[in-house]
């Protein structure tokens, strides 16, 4: 039990460090870009789809899904190798993503901060099914007129 608690604490420290590092890699525009199709700020549903794609990428172990929605400079930092390493850490510590549910948006200027509740499942040492819920945060901003993920992490 102590080993598991230490692994979870170590994993959370790695994720927090990665989230801080990754979120700091993108320059946020001074003012929100306008979406000509909607006549206003960029489309909220596009932001939801971007963040949803990040979770599906980790659920299905498909880096391509993630790469499609990442801002260009984040793609350079979060490589396929970094994705594989993060995926393995998630799987070893929490299990696999069983389900996720959008919980809401935090009020922030310029970018959208979206929050999900993510349910992980794994098999315990006694072959019992263990479920654990954790929060996921995605930072979405307009980049060249399109919603892009500029940071994300499990909290």
PDB file of C-alpha atoms in Angstrom:
ATOM      1  CA  UNK A   1       0.000   0.000   0.000  1.00  0.00           C
ATOM      2  CA  UNK A   2       2.834   2.400   0.883  1.00  0.00           C
ATOM      3  CA  UNK A   3       4.532   1.681  -2.457  1.00  0.00           C
ATOM      4  CA  UNK A   4       1.321   2.521  -4.272  1.00  0.00           C
ATOM      5  CA  UNK A   5       0.899   5.803  -2.375  1.00  0.00           C
ATOM      6  CA  UNK A   6       4.505   6.730  -3.128  1.00  0.00           C
ATOM      7  CA  UNK A   7       3.998   5.874  -6.829  1.00  0.00           C
ATOM      8  CA  UNK A   8       0.862   8.025  -6.987  1.00  0.00           C
ATOM      9  CA  UNK A   9       2.597  10.951  -5.245  1.00  0.00           C
ATOM     10  CA  UNK A  10       5.596  10.645  -7.560  1.00  0.00           C
ATOM     11  CA  UNK A  11       3.326  10.464 -10.604  1.00  0.00           C
ATOM     12  CA  UNK A  12       1.341  13.529  -9.514  1.00  0.00           C
ATOM     13  CA  UNK A  13       4.583  15.458  -9.014  1.00  0.00           C
ATOM     14  CA  UNK A  14       5.726  14.516 -12.523  1.00  0.00           C
ATOM     15  CA  UNK A  15       2.369  15.513 -14.027  1.00  0.00           C
ATOM     16  CA  UNK A  16       2.332  18.833 -12.169  1.00  0.00           C
ATOM     17  CA  UNK A  17       5.845  19.604 -13.366  1.00  0.00           C
ATOM     18  CA  UNK A  18       4.928  18.614 -16.927  1.00  0.00           C
ATOM     19  CA  UNK A  19       1.745  20.709 -16.830  1.00  0.00           C
ATOM     20  CA  UNK A  20       3.625  23.785 -15.632  1.00  0.00           C
ATOM     21  CA  UNK A  21       6.378  23.248 -18.200  1.00  0.00           C
ATOM     22  CA  UNK A  22       3.959  22.597 -21.069  1.00  0.00           C
ATOM     23  CA  UNK A  23       1.601  25.470 -20.200  1.00  0.00           C
ATOM     24  CA  UNK A  24       4.498  27.922 -20.188  1.00  0.00           C
ATOM     25  CA  UNK A  25       5.581  27.066 -23.733  1.00  0.00           C
ATOM     26  CA  UNK A  26       2.959  29.034 -25.631  1.00  0.00           C
ATOM     27  CA  UNK A  27       2.560  32.755 -25.941  1.00  0.00           C
ATOM     28  CA  UNK A  28      -1.051  33.823 -25.434  1.00  0.00           C
ATOM     29  CA  UNK A  29      -2.300  36.610 -27.718  1.00  0.00           C
ATOM     30  CA  UNK A  30      -2.946  39.983 -26.046  1.00  0.00           C
ATOM     31  CA  UNK A  31      -6.571  40.042 -27.204  1.00  0.00           C
ATOM     32  CA  UNK A  32      -8.937  37.238 -28.151  1.00  0.00           C
ATOM     33  CA  UNK A  33      -8.982  36.541 -31.862  1.00  0.00           C
ATOM     34  CA  UNK A  34     -12.340  36.817 -33.565  1.00  0.00           C
ATOM     35  CA  UNK A  35     -13.991  33.934 -35.335  1.00  0.00           C
ATOM     36  CA  UNK A  36     -15.456  35.337 -38.569  1.00  0.00           C
ATOM     37  CA  UNK A  37     -17.960  32.489 -38.831  1.00  0.00           C
ATOM     38  CA  UNK A  38     -19.589  33.250 -35.494  1.00  0.00           C
ATOM     39  CA  UNK A  39     -19.022  37.017 -35.494  1.00  0.00           C
ATOM     40  CA  UNK A  40     -17.585  36.820 -31.999  1.00  0.00           C
ATOM     41  CA  UNK A  41     -14.860  35.158 -29.991  1.00  0.00           C
ATOM     42  CA  UNK A  42     -13.723  31.717 -31.057  1.00  0.00           C
ATOM     43  CA  UNK A  43     -16.280  28.952 -30.853  1.00  0.00           C
ATOM     44  CA  UNK A  44     -16.708  27.270 -27.454  1.00  0.00           C
ATOM     45  CA  UNK A  45     -17.660  23.951 -29.046  1.00  0.00           C
ATOM     46  CA  UNK A  46     -14.329  23.929 -30.908  1.00  0.00           C
ATOM     47  CA  UNK A  47     -12.556  24.389 -27.572  1.00  0.00           C
ATOM     48  CA  UNK A  48     -14.540  21.481 -26.082  1.00  0.00           C
ATOM     49  CA  UNK A  49     -13.666  19.276 -29.043  1.00  0.00           C
ATOM     50  CA  UNK A  50      -9.963  20.081 -28.663  1.00  0.00           C
ATOM     51  CA  UNK A  51      -9.844  19.142 -25.003  1.00  0.00           C
ATOM     52  CA  UNK A  52     -11.996  16.074 -25.610  1.00  0.00           C
ATOM     53  CA  UNK A  53      -9.456  14.949 -28.241  1.00  0.00           C
ATOM     54  CA  UNK A  54      -6.667  15.108 -25.646  1.00  0.00           C
ATOM     55  CA  UNK A  55      -8.547  12.734 -23.341  1.00  0.00           C
ATOM     56  CA  UNK A  56      -9.480  10.397 -26.199  1.00  0.00           C
ATOM     57  CA  UNK A  57      -5.797  10.316 -27.239  1.00  0.00           C
ATOM     58  CA  UNK A  58      -4.848   9.069 -23.770  1.00  0.00           C
ATOM     59  CA  UNK A  59      -7.822   6.716 -23.640  1.00  0.00           C
ATOM     60  CA  UNK A  60      -7.022   5.150 -27.030  1.00  0.00           C
ATOM     61  CA  UNK A  61      -3.212   5.604 -26.871  1.00  0.00           C
ATOM     62  CA  UNK A  62      -3.189   7.554 -30.154  1.00  0.00           C
ATOM     63  CA  UNK A  63      -0.692  10.397 -30.312  1.00  0.00           C
ATOM     64  CA  UNK A  64      -2.134  11.478 -33.689  1.00  0.00           C
ATOM     65  CA  UNK A  65      -5.382  12.569 -31.993  1.00  0.00           C
ATOM     66  CA  UNK A  66      -3.383  14.711 -29.589  1.00  0.00           C
ATOM     67  CA  UNK A  67      -1.083  16.200 -32.212  1.00  0.00           C
ATOM     68  CA  UNK A  68      -4.051  17.434 -34.268  1.00  0.00           C
ATOM     69  CA  UNK A  69      -5.208  19.781 -31.490  1.00  0.00           C
ATOM     70  CA  UNK A  70      -1.921  20.928 -29.933  1.00  0.00           C
ATOM     71  CA  UNK A  71      -0.530  24.369 -30.642  1.00  0.00           C
ATOM     72  CA  UNK A  72       2.518  24.132 -32.907  1.00  0.00           C
ATOM     73  CA  UNK A  73       5.113  24.955 -30.247  1.00  0.00           C
ATOM     74  CA  UNK A  74       3.495  22.454 -27.867  1.00  0.00           C
ATOM     75  CA  UNK A  75       3.806  19.761 -30.548  1.00  0.00           C
ATOM     76  CA  UNK A  76       7.570  20.320 -30.496  1.00  0.00           C
ATOM     77  CA  UNK A  77       7.681  19.895 -26.697  1.00  0.00           C
ATOM     78  CA  UNK A  78       5.173  17.053 -26.327  1.00  0.00           C
ATOM     79  CA  UNK A  79       6.640  14.529 -28.767  1.00  0.00           C
ATOM     80  CA  UNK A  80       5.408  10.981 -29.434  1.00  0.00           C
ATOM     81  CA  UNK A  81       8.055   9.767 -26.983  1.00  0.00           C
ATOM     82  CA  UNK A  82       6.830  12.150 -24.261  1.00  0.00           C
ATOM     83  CA  UNK A  83       3.264  11.015 -24.963  1.00  0.00           C
ATOM     84  CA  UNK A  84       4.246   7.335 -24.638  1.00  0.00           C
ATOM     85  CA  UNK A  85       6.060   8.007 -21.381  1.00  0.00           C
ATOM     86  CA  UNK A  86       3.088   9.940 -19.962  1.00  0.00           C
ATOM     87  CA  UNK A  87       0.693   7.230 -21.099  1.00  0.00           C
ATOM     88  CA  UNK A  88       2.755   4.529 -19.366  1.00  0.00           C
ATOM     89  CA  UNK A  89       2.978   6.581 -16.158  1.00  0.00           C
ATOM     90  CA  UNK A  90      -0.790   7.074 -16.177  1.00  0.00           C
ATOM     91  CA  UNK A  91      -1.409   3.401 -16.830  1.00  0.00           C
ATOM     92  CA  UNK A  92       1.034   2.223 -14.146  1.00  0.00           C
ATOM     93  CA  UNK A  93      -0.245   4.637 -11.520  1.00  0.00           C
ATOM     94  CA  UNK A  94      -3.961   5.095 -12.177  1.00  0.00           C
ATOM     95  CA  UNK A  95      -4.886   2.495 -14.798  1.00  0.00           C
ATOM     96  CA  UNK A  96      -6.683   3.192 -18.053  1.00  0.00           C
ATOM     97  CA  UNK A  97      -9.250   5.880 -18.739  1.00  0.00           C
ATOM     98  CA  UNK A  98     -12.654   4.244 -18.425  1.00  0.00           C
ATOM     99  CA  UNK A  99     -14.753   7.379 -18.901  1.00  0.00           C
ATOM    100  CA  UNK A 100     -14.652  11.159 -18.687  1.00  0.00           C
ATOM    101  CA  UNK A 101     -17.247  13.829 -18.125  1.00  0.00           C
ATOM    102  CA  UNK A 102     -17.077  17.541 -18.879  1.00  0.00           C
ATOM    103  CA  UNK A 103     -17.594  19.489 -15.643  1.00  0.00           C
ATOM    104  CA  UNK A 104     -17.326  23.113 -16.675  1.00  0.00           C
ATOM    105  CA  UNK A 105     -15.307  26.135 -17.645  1.00  0.00           C
ATOM    106  CA  UNK A 106     -13.327  28.350 -15.301  1.00  0.00           C
ATOM    107  CA  UNK A 107     -13.547  32.062 -15.930  1.00  0.00           C
ATOM    108  CA  UNK A 108     -10.220  33.216 -17.372  1.00  0.00           C
ATOM    109  CA  UNK A 109      -9.270  36.044 -19.731  1.00  0.00           C
ATOM    110  CA  UNK A 110      -8.296  35.327 -23.353  1.00  0.00           C
ATOM    111  CA  UNK A 111      -8.163  31.537 -23.084  1.00  0.00           C
ATOM    112  CA  UNK A 112     -10.621  28.866 -22.029  1.00  0.00           C
ATOM    113  CA  UNK A 113      -9.876  26.718 -18.996  1.00  0.00           C
ATOM    114  CA  UNK A 114     -12.001  23.592 -19.250  1.00  0.00           C
ATOM    115  CA  UNK A 115     -12.324  20.920 -16.549  1.00  0.00           C
ATOM    116  CA  UNK A 116     -13.279  17.233 -16.792  1.00  0.00           C
ATOM    117  CA  UNK A 117     -13.804  14.463 -14.260  1.00  0.00           C
ATOM    118  CA  UNK A 118     -11.887  11.416 -15.485  1.00  0.00           C
ATOM    119  CA  UNK A 119     -12.501   7.893 -14.189  1.00  0.00           C
ATOM    120  CA  UNK A 120      -9.573   5.457 -14.305  1.00  0.00           C
ATOM    121  CA  UNK A 121      -9.817   1.699 -13.828  1.00  0.00           C
ATOM    122  CA  UNK A 122      -7.150  -0.788 -12.913  1.00  0.00           C
ATOM    123  CA  UNK A 123      -6.873  -4.227 -11.401  1.00  0.00           C
ATOM    124  CA  UNK A 124      -5.690  -4.456  -7.797  1.00  0.00           C
ATOM    125  CA  UNK A 125      -3.179  -6.973  -6.471  1.00  0.00           C
ATOM    126  CA  UNK A 126      -6.137  -9.103  -5.303  1.00  0.00           C
ATOM    127  CA  UNK A 127      -7.663  -8.986  -8.826  1.00  0.00           C
ATOM    128  CA  UNK A 128     -10.373  -6.545  -7.700  1.00  0.00           C
ATOM    129  CA  UNK A 129     -11.371  -3.647  -9.949  1.00  0.00           C
ATOM    130  CA  UNK A 130     -10.206  -0.297  -8.615  1.00  0.00           C
ATOM    131  CA  UNK A 131     -11.761   2.913  -9.880  1.00  0.00           C
ATOM    132  CA  UNK A 132     -10.309   6.328  -9.199  1.00  0.00           C
ATOM    133  CA  UNK A 133     -11.510   9.740 -10.320  1.00  0.00           C
ATOM    134  CA  UNK A 134      -9.199  12.625 -11.012  1.00  0.00           C
ATOM    135  CA  UNK A 135      -9.663  16.087 -12.501  1.00  0.00           C
ATOM    136  CA  UNK A 136      -8.279  17.072 -15.886  1.00  0.00           C
ATOM    137  CA  UNK A 137      -7.678  20.647 -16.997  1.00  0.00           C
ATOM    138  CA  UNK A 138      -7.186  21.833 -20.562  1.00  0.00           C
ATOM    139  CA  UNK A 139      -6.123  25.338 -21.588  1.00  0.00           C
ATOM    140  CA  UNK A 140      -7.502  26.293 -24.984  1.00  0.00           C
ATOM    141  CA  UNK A 141      -6.649  29.488 -26.877  1.00  0.00           C
ATOM    142  CA  UNK A 142      -7.186  30.831 -30.371  1.00  0.00           C
ATOM    143  CA  UNK A 143      -4.075  30.280 -32.495  1.00  0.00           C
ATOM    144  CA  UNK A 144      -4.239  31.630 -36.048  1.00  0.00           C
ATOM    145  CA  UNK A 145      -8.031  31.681 -35.836  1.00  0.00           C
ATOM    146  CA  UNK A 146      -8.443  28.099 -34.591  1.00  0.00           C
ATOM    147  CA  UNK A 147      -8.884  26.675 -31.100  1.00  0.00           C
ATOM    148  CA  UNK A 148      -5.719  24.908 -29.976  1.00  0.00           C
ATOM    149  CA  UNK A 149      -4.571  23.208 -26.776  1.00  0.00           C
ATOM    150  CA  UNK A 150      -1.801  25.288 -25.193  1.00  0.00           C
ATOM    151  CA  UNK A 151      -1.577  23.313 -21.937  1.00  0.00           C
ATOM    152  CA  UNK A 152      -3.181  20.385 -20.130  1.00  0.00           C
ATOM    153  CA  UNK A 153      -2.740  18.176 -17.113  1.00  0.00           C
ATOM    154  CA  UNK A 154      -4.315  15.896 -14.573  1.00  0.00           C
ATOM    155  CA  UNK A 155      -4.875  17.530 -11.208  1.00  0.00           C
TER     156      UNK A 155
END
